[in-house]
């Protein structure tokens, strides 16, 4: 009987063994199918990796082509570009302004002016330019009819009081793109005190009215993130910032103050035209720079004069360094200088005395040297007096070679400032005729 039971158990185990063998065969078939699918997936992923690598190479090549074409466009437009901006009339000036005393008009080719009019845009004019007409304010002619002289100027950009900060930025952004592309760029605001330079560069205290500096910071960080994301982290971009003011012909680091509130005067290197011994902030986000910029603005020397309640007494220089690297080293680097120059002043108006008088003399002298340098460059003279001022010596590299320079000449709209406005427009006209070239050793 127990033999019969063993035989029955053996038969059951044999049957179960056959079932398990069938299951194992089926499992092996599934494994083989999965392995085959896995192999195909690996082959596809390898193909995708190859295609991704090819696409990244194409992106790098297309970006290099874009940089080259963008640079050609900037060169054709002029490595030195000149904008003129006329600020709006402020509330305190409203009472002294009448429609008949309007200083500026902004003619276009579509205006219905008589062809003989001096303010009309004619076929002989450079139609690649935008135009502004400055009209002499009315004079007391003892009852005789007015003979107000009109002078027409053409510049790369002209911005009337109705234009806002975004209009200025849209025209400026291509130059900032050149800094991203590896070229040194300088943007500076020039004009008499109270003409709107600081507002143009630093803005009005809120995002809607932010100036060129804030928008440039934001753009450089946007480009940094785009570059790093596109390259899958193989390429990185480092951004650092420097902040100076030139006060009474002394260079001061606005990011470094002594405990007693004083500053150490810095020197400029003879070879690189760079400040020696200043603090450089390596920034990981734009908020870091905004914070440092706010502190630097508070440290800048600003005083009240008869001409302007908040008159900048120094040249403010904001510098962004943009360095692109990969595993092989530095691919390209550039320096973006944005300068809010102190305003020129007439002593008869500002009534400066004491230390303010001394500041005014240094401001006017450095601006006069800048104008002289521009005139020498316009005449293509061998000797250019860059060393006569700390301002021109620092800007030396921005006014030569393949650097890109934008001058934003700011003007007051009221008739009482017409003489200073005329000087600013004549400076802009001279600057508009300069062609950048490499600066030789004799040009110092």
Coordinates of C-alpha atoms in Angstrom, one line a residue:
X1 CA 0.0 0.0 0.0
X2 CA 2.8 2.4 0.9
X3 CA 4.4 1.5 -2.5
X4 CA 1.2 2.6 -4.2
X5 CA 1.3 5.9 -2.3
X6 CA 4.9 6.5 -3.3
X7 CA 4.1 5.8 -6.9
X8 CA 1.2 8.2 -6.8
X9 CA 3.4 10.9 -5.2
X10 CA 6.1 10.4 -7.8
X11 CA 3.5 10.8 -10.6
X12 CA 2.3 14.0 -8.9
X13 CA 5.8 15.4 -8.6
X14 CA 6.6 14.5 -12.2
X15 CA 3.5 16.3 -13.4
X16 CA 4.5 19.3 -11.3
X17 CA 8.0 19.2 -12.6
X18 CA 6.7 19.3 -16.1
X19 CA 4.5 22.3 -15.2
X20 CA 7.5 24.1 -13.7
X21 CA 9.6 23.4 -16.7
X22 CA 6.9 24.9 -18.9
X23 CA 6.7 27.9 -16.7
X24 CA 10.5 28.3 -16.7
X25 CA 10.5 28.0 -20.5
X26 CA 7.8 30.6 -20.7
X27 CA 9.7 32.9 -18.3
X28 CA 12.9 32.4 -20.3
X29 CA 11.0 33.4 -23.4
X30 CA 9.7 36.6 -21.7
X31 CA 13.3 37.3 -20.4
X32 CA 14.7 36.9 -23.9
X33 CA 11.9 39.2 -25.2
X34 CA 12.6 41.8 -22.6
X35 CA 16.4 41.6 -23.2
X36 CA 15.8 42.0 -26.9
X37 CA 13.6 45.0 -26.1
X38 CA 16.2 46.4 -23.7
X39 CA 18.9 46.0 -26.4
X40 CA 16.7 47.9 -28.8
X41 CA 16.1 50.6 -26.2
X42 CA 19.8 50.9 -25.5
X43 CA 20.5 51.1 -29.3
X44 CA 17.8 53.9 -29.5
X45 CA 19.2 55.7 -26.5
X46 CA 22.7 55.5 -28.0
X47 CA 21.3 56.9 -31.3
X48 CA 19.5 59.7 -29.3
X49 CA 22.8 60.5 -27.5
X50 CA 24.5 60.8 -30.8
X51 CA 21.8 63.0 -32.2
X52 CA 21.7 65.1 -29.1
X53 CA 25.5 65.6 -29.3
X54 CA 25.1 66.5 -33.0
X55 CA 22.4 69.0 -32.2
X56 CA 24.4 70.5 -29.4
X57 CA 27.3 70.9 -31.8
X58 CA 25.0 72.6 -34.3
X59 CA 23.7 74.9 -31.6
X60 CA 27.3 75.9 -30.6
X61 CA 28.1 76.5 -34.3
X62 CA 24.9 78.5 -34.9
X63 CA 25.6 80.5 -31.8
X64 CA 29.1 81.3 -33.0
X65 CA 27.6 82.4 -36.4
X66 CA 25.0 84.5 -34.6
X67 CA 27.7 86.3 -32.5
X68 CA 29.7 87.0 -35.7
X69 CA 26.6 88.3 -37.6
X70 CA 25.5 90.4 -34.6
X71 CA 29.0 92.0 -34.4
X72 CA 28.9 92.8 -38.1
X73 CA 25.5 94.5 -37.6
X74 CA 26.9 96.6 -34.7
X75 CA 30.0 97.5 -36.7
X76 CA 27.9 98.6 -39.6
X77 CA 25.8 100.7 -37.3
X78 CA 29.0 102.1 -35.8
X79 CA 31.1 100.9 -32.9
X80 CA 30.4 104.2 -31.3
X81 CA 26.7 105.0 -31.2
X82 CA 25.1 108.2 -29.9
X83 CA 21.6 108.6 -28.4
X84 CA 20.1 111.9 -27.3
X85 CA 17.4 111.9 -24.7
X86 CA 15.3 114.9 -23.7
X87 CA 13.7 114.5 -20.3
X88 CA 10.2 115.6 -19.6
X89 CA 9.4 119.0 -17.9
X90 CA 9.2 118.5 -14.2
X91 CA 6.5 120.1 -12.0
X92 CA 8.7 122.9 -10.6
X93 CA 9.4 124.0 -14.2
X94 CA 5.9 124.2 -15.5
X95 CA 5.3 127.8 -14.6
X96 CA 8.3 129.0 -16.6
X97 CA 7.5 127.1 -19.7
X98 CA 5.2 128.2 -22.6
X99 CA 4.5 126.5 -25.9
X100 CA 6.1 129.4 -27.8
X101 CA 9.4 128.9 -25.9
X102 CA 9.7 125.2 -26.8
X103 CA 13.3 124.3 -27.4
X104 CA 13.1 121.0 -29.2
X105 CA 11.2 119.4 -32.1
X106 CA 11.6 115.9 -33.4
X107 CA 11.0 115.9 -37.2
X108 CA 10.6 112.8 -39.3
X109 CA 10.5 112.1 -43.1
X110 CA 6.7 112.0 -42.8
X111 CA 6.3 115.5 -41.3
X112 CA 4.5 118.1 -43.5
X113 CA 7.1 120.8 -43.4
X114 CA 7.9 123.0 -46.3
X115 CA 11.0 121.7 -48.2
X116 CA 12.9 124.9 -47.5
X117 CA 12.4 124.7 -43.8
X118 CA 15.6 124.3 -41.8
X119 CA 13.9 121.8 -39.5
X120 CA 12.5 119.6 -42.3
X121 CA 14.1 116.2 -43.1
X122 CA 15.3 116.3 -46.6
X123 CA 16.5 113.7 -49.2
X124 CA 20.1 114.9 -48.6
X125 CA 20.0 114.0 -44.9
X126 CA 21.3 110.7 -43.6
X127 CA 18.0 108.8 -43.3
X128 CA 19.6 106.1 -41.2
X129 CA 19.6 108.7 -38.4
X130 CA 16.9 110.1 -36.2
X131 CA 16.6 113.9 -36.0
X132 CA 16.2 116.6 -33.3
X133 CA 15.9 120.3 -33.9
X134 CA 17.1 122.7 -31.3
X135 CA 15.5 126.2 -31.4
X136 CA 16.9 129.3 -29.8
X137 CA 14.6 130.6 -27.0
X138 CA 12.9 133.9 -27.7
X139 CA 14.8 137.1 -27.0
X140 CA 13.7 140.6 -26.1
X141 CA 14.1 142.4 -29.5
X142 CA 12.3 145.6 -28.6
X143 CA 9.1 144.8 -30.4
X144 CA 10.8 143.4 -33.6
X145 CA 9.9 140.0 -34.9
X146 CA 11.7 137.0 -33.4
X147 CA 14.5 135.4 -35.4
X148 CA 15.0 132.2 -33.5
X149 CA 17.9 130.1 -35.0
X150 CA 17.2 126.4 -35.6
X151 CA 19.9 123.8 -35.7
X152 CA 19.1 120.2 -36.8
X153 CA 21.1 117.3 -35.6
X154 CA 21.0 113.6 -36.6
X155 CA 21.9 110.8 -34.2
X156 CA 21.6 107.0 -34.0
X157 CA 18.7 107.4 -31.6
X158 CA 16.6 110.4 -30.5
X159 CA 14.2 110.1 -27.6
X160 CA 11.6 112.8 -26.8
X161 CA 10.0 113.4 -23.4
X162 CA 7.3 110.9 -24.3
X163 CA 9.7 108.0 -24.5
X164 CA 10.1 105.9 -21.4
X165 CA 12.8 103.7 -19.9
X166 CA 11.7 100.6 -21.9
X167 CA 12.2 102.6 -25.2
X168 CA 15.8 103.5 -24.1
X169 CA 16.5 99.9 -23.1
X170 CA 15.2 98.4 -26.3
X171 CA 17.6 100.6 -28.3
X172 CA 20.5 99.8 -25.9
X173 CA 20.0 96.1 -25.6
X174 CA 22.0 95.1 -28.8
X175 CA 25.1 96.7 -27.2
X176 CA 24.6 94.7 -24.0
X177 CA 24.3 91.6 -26.2
X178 CA 27.8 92.4 -27.5
X179 CA 29.1 92.1 -24.0
X180 CA 27.5 88.7 -23.7
X181 CA 29.2 87.8 -27.0
X182 CA 32.7 88.6 -25.6
X183 CA 33.3 92.2 -26.6
X184 CA 34.1 95.1 -24.2
X185 CA 31.2 97.5 -24.0
X186 CA 30.9 101.0 -22.5
X187 CA 27.6 102.9 -22.0
X188 CA 27.9 106.4 -20.5
X189 CA 25.4 109.2 -19.8
X190 CA 26.6 112.7 -20.5
X191 CA 24.9 116.1 -20.0
X192 CA 24.5 119.0 -17.7
X193 CA 23.4 118.6 -14.1
X194 CA 19.7 117.8 -13.7
X195 CA 19.3 116.5 -17.3
X196 CA 18.2 113.0 -16.3
X197 CA 21.4 111.0 -16.5
X198 CA 21.1 109.2 -13.2
X199 CA 17.4 108.4 -13.9
X200 CA 18.4 106.9 -17.3
X201 CA 21.1 104.7 -15.8
X202 CA 19.8 103.8 -12.4
X203 CA 16.1 104.3 -12.7
X204 CA 13.4 105.8 -10.5
X205 CA 13.1 103.4 -7.6
X206 CA 10.7 100.8 -8.9
X207 CA 10.8 98.0 -11.5
X208 CA 8.7 99.9 -14.1
X209 CA 11.2 102.7 -14.1
X210 CA 14.3 100.6 -13.7
X211 CA 17.4 102.0 -15.5
X212 CA 19.9 100.5 -17.9
X213 CA 22.1 99.1 -15.1
X214 CA 19.3 97.0 -13.6
X215 CA 18.1 95.8 -16.9
X216 CA 21.6 94.9 -18.0
X217 CA 22.2 92.9 -14.8
X218 CA 19.0 90.9 -15.4
X219 CA 19.9 90.3 -19.1
X220 CA 23.4 89.0 -18.2
X221 CA 22.0 86.5 -15.7
X222 CA 19.3 85.4 -18.2
X223 CA 22.0 84.7 -20.8
X224 CA 24.1 82.9 -18.2
X225 CA 21.3 80.5 -17.3
X226 CA 20.4 80.0 -20.9
X227 CA 24.0 79.2 -21.9
X228 CA 24.4 76.8 -19.0
X229 CA 21.1 75.0 -19.6
X230 CA 21.7 74.7 -23.3
X231 CA 25.2 73.2 -22.8
X232 CA 23.9 70.7 -20.2
X233 CA 26.4 72.2 -17.7
X234 CA 29.4 71.7 -19.9
X235 CA 29.8 75.5 -20.3
X236 CA 29.5 77.9 -17.4
X237 CA 29.3 81.7 -17.2
X238 CA 30.8 83.7 -14.2
X239 CA 29.6 87.2 -13.4
X240 CA 31.5 89.6 -11.2
X241 CA 30.9 93.2 -10.4
X242 CA 33.0 96.3 -9.5
X243 CA 31.8 99.7 -8.4
X244 CA 33.8 103.0 -8.4
X245 CA 33.4 106.6 -8.3
X246 CA 35.8 109.2 -9.5
X247 CA 35.6 112.1 -7.0
X248 CA 38.0 115.1 -7.3
X249 CA 40.2 113.0 -9.7
X250 CA 40.5 110.2 -7.2
X251 CA 39.2 106.7 -7.8
X252 CA 37.3 105.3 -4.9
X253 CA 35.9 101.8 -4.4
X254 CA 32.2 102.0 -3.4
X255 CA 32.2 98.4 -2.3
X256 CA 34.9 99.0 0.3
X257 CA 34.6 101.6 3.0
X258 CA 36.9 102.2 6.0
X259 CA 35.5 102.1 9.6
X260 CA 35.7 105.9 9.8
X261 CA 33.6 106.3 6.6
X262 CA 36.6 107.2 4.5
X263 CA 37.8 105.6 1.3
X264 CA 41.2 104.4 0.1
X265 CA 42.2 106.1 -3.1
X266 CA 43.0 103.5 -5.8
X267 CA 45.5 103.6 -8.7
X268 CA 45.0 102.6 -12.4
X269 CA 47.4 100.1 -13.9
X270 CA 49.5 101.5 -16.8
X271 CA 49.2 98.4 -19.0
X272 CA 45.6 97.2 -18.6
X273 CA 43.8 100.5 -17.8
X274 CA 42.2 98.7 -14.8
X275 CA 41.8 99.8 -11.2
X276 CA 44.3 98.1 -8.8
X277 CA 43.4 96.8 -5.3
X278 CA 39.6 97.2 -5.5
X279 CA 37.0 94.7 -4.2
X280 CA 35.5 92.4 -6.8
X281 CA 32.2 90.6 -6.0
X282 CA 31.6 87.2 -7.6
X283 CA 27.8 87.1 -7.9
X284 CA 25.7 83.9 -8.1
X285 CA 22.4 85.8 -8.6
X286 CA 21.2 89.2 -9.7
X287 CA 19.8 90.0 -6.2
X288 CA 23.3 90.0 -4.8
X289 CA 24.3 92.7 -7.3
X290 CA 21.1 94.7 -6.7
X291 CA 21.9 94.8 -3.0
X292 CA 25.5 95.9 -3.5
X293 CA 24.3 98.5 -6.1
X294 CA 21.9 100.0 -3.6
X295 CA 24.6 100.4 -1.0
X296 CA 27.0 101.9 -3.5
X297 CA 24.4 104.5 -4.5
X298 CA 24.0 105.6 -0.9
X299 CA 27.8 106.0 -0.6
X300 CA 28.1 108.0 -3.8
X301 CA 28.8 111.7 -3.2
X302 CA 25.6 113.7 -3.9
X303 CA 24.9 117.3 -2.8
X304 CA 22.4 120.1 -3.4
X305 CA 23.3 123.1 -5.5
X306 CA 21.4 126.0 -6.9
X307 CA 21.2 124.1 -10.2
X308 CA 20.0 120.7 -8.9
X309 CA 18.7 119.6 -5.5
X310 CA 20.4 116.2 -5.9
X311 CA 23.6 116.8 -7.9
X312 CA 26.0 113.9 -8.3
X313 CA 29.5 115.2 -7.4
X314 CA 31.3 112.2 -8.9
X315 CA 31.5 110.0 -11.9
X316 CA 29.8 106.7 -11.1
X317 CA 31.3 103.6 -12.9
X318 CA 29.5 100.2 -12.7
X319 CA 31.5 97.3 -14.2
X320 CA 30.2 93.8 -14.9
X321 CA 32.7 91.1 -15.9
X322 CA 31.3 88.2 -17.9
X323 CA 33.5 85.1 -18.3
X324 CA 32.5 82.0 -20.3
X325 CA 34.4 78.7 -19.5
X326 CA 34.3 75.0 -20.4
X327 CA 36.6 72.1 -19.5
X328 CA 39.3 73.4 -21.8
X329 CA 39.4 76.9 -20.1
X330 CA 38.1 80.4 -20.9
X331 CA 36.2 80.6 -24.2
X332 CA 35.5 84.3 -24.0
X333 CA 35.4 87.2 -21.6
X334 CA 34.2 90.7 -21.7
X335 CA 33.8 93.9 -19.5
X336 CA 30.7 96.0 -19.5
X337 CA 31.2 99.5 -18.1
X338 CA 28.1 101.6 -17.4
X339 CA 29.0 105.2 -16.4
X340 CA 26.7 107.8 -14.9
X341 CA 28.9 110.9 -15.4
X342 CA 28.6 113.9 -13.1
X343 CA 26.9 116.8 -14.8
X344 CA 28.6 119.8 -16.2
X345 CA 27.8 123.1 -14.3
X346 CA 28.0 126.8 -14.9
X347 CA 29.3 128.4 -11.7
X348 CA 27.0 131.4 -12.3
X349 CA 24.0 129.1 -12.0
X350 CA 25.2 126.5 -9.4
X351 CA 26.8 129.3 -7.2
X352 CA 29.1 126.6 -5.8
X353 CA 31.5 127.6 -3.0
X354 CA 34.0 125.9 -0.8
X355 CA 34.3 122.1 -1.3
X356 CA 31.4 122.2 -3.8
X357 CA 33.3 124.7 -5.9
X358 CA 36.4 122.4 -5.9
X359 CA 34.2 119.5 -7.0
X360 CA 32.7 121.5 -9.8
X361 CA 36.1 122.4 -11.1
X362 CA 37.2 118.8 -11.2
X363 CA 33.9 117.7 -12.8
X364 CA 34.2 120.3 -15.6
X365 CA 37.9 119.6 -16.1
X366 CA 37.3 115.9 -16.6
X367 CA 34.4 116.4 -18.9
X368 CA 36.4 119.0 -20.9
X369 CA 39.2 116.4 -21.2
X370 CA 36.7 113.8 -22.4
X371 CA 35.5 116.3 -25.1
X372 CA 39.1 117.0 -26.1
X373 CA 39.8 113.3 -26.4
X374 CA 36.8 112.8 -28.6
X375 CA 37.9 115.7 -30.8
X376 CA 41.4 114.2 -31.1
X377 CA 39.9 110.8 -32.0
X378 CA 37.6 112.5 -34.6
X379 CA 40.6 114.1 -36.2
X380 CA 42.5 110.8 -36.1
X381 CA 45.4 112.4 -34.4
X382 CA 48.4 110.2 -33.3
X383 CA 48.5 111.6 -29.8
X384 CA 45.3 111.4 -27.7
X385 CA 45.5 112.8 -24.1
X386 CA 43.8 110.0 -22.3
X387 CA 46.1 110.4 -19.2
X388 CA 44.9 114.0 -18.5
X389 CA 41.9 112.6 -16.6
X390 CA 41.2 109.5 -14.5
X391 CA 37.9 109.2 -16.4
X392 CA 39.4 109.1 -19.9
X393 CA 42.2 106.9 -18.8
X394 CA 39.7 104.3 -17.4
X395 CA 37.6 104.6 -20.6
X396 CA 40.7 104.4 -22.9
X397 CA 40.1 100.7 -23.9
X398 CA 36.4 101.5 -24.5
X399 CA 37.3 104.1 -27.1
X400 CA 39.5 101.9 -29.2
X401 CA 39.8 98.6 -31.1
X402 CA 36.7 96.5 -31.4
X403 CA 35.1 97.8 -28.3
X404 CA 31.5 99.0 -28.5
X405 CA 30.6 102.4 -27.0
X406 CA 27.2 104.0 -26.5
X407 CA 26.9 107.7 -25.4
X408 CA 23.5 108.7 -24.1
X409 CA 23.5 112.5 -24.1
X410 CA 20.8 113.8 -21.8
X411 CA 19.2 117.3 -22.3
X412 CA 17.0 119.6 -20.3
X413 CA 13.9 120.7 -22.2
X414 CA 13.6 124.3 -20.8
X415 CA 14.8 127.4 -22.5
X416 CA 16.9 128.6 -19.5
X417 CA 19.3 125.7 -20.0
X418 CA 19.6 126.2 -23.8
X419 CA 23.3 127.2 -23.7
X420 CA 24.3 124.0 -21.8
X421 CA 22.0 122.0 -24.0
X422 CA 23.7 123.4 -27.1
X423 CA 27.1 122.4 -25.7
X424 CA 25.8 118.8 -25.0
X425 CA 24.5 118.5 -28.6
X426 CA 27.8 119.7 -30.1
X427 CA 29.6 117.1 -28.0
X428 CA 27.2 114.5 -29.2
X429 CA 27.8 115.6 -32.8
X430 CA 31.6 115.3 -32.5
X431 CA 31.3 111.9 -30.9
X432 CA 29.0 110.7 -33.7
X433 CA 31.8 111.3 -36.2
X434 CA 34.4 109.2 -34.4
X435 CA 35.5 105.9 -35.9
X436 CA 37.0 103.4 -33.4
X437 CA 40.4 102.0 -34.2
X438 CA 43.1 100.2 -32.2
X439 CA 44.9 102.4 -29.8
X440 CA 48.7 102.4 -30.2
X441 CA 51.4 103.0 -27.6
X442 CA 51.7 106.7 -28.7
X443 CA 48.1 107.4 -27.8
X444 CA 48.4 108.2 -24.1

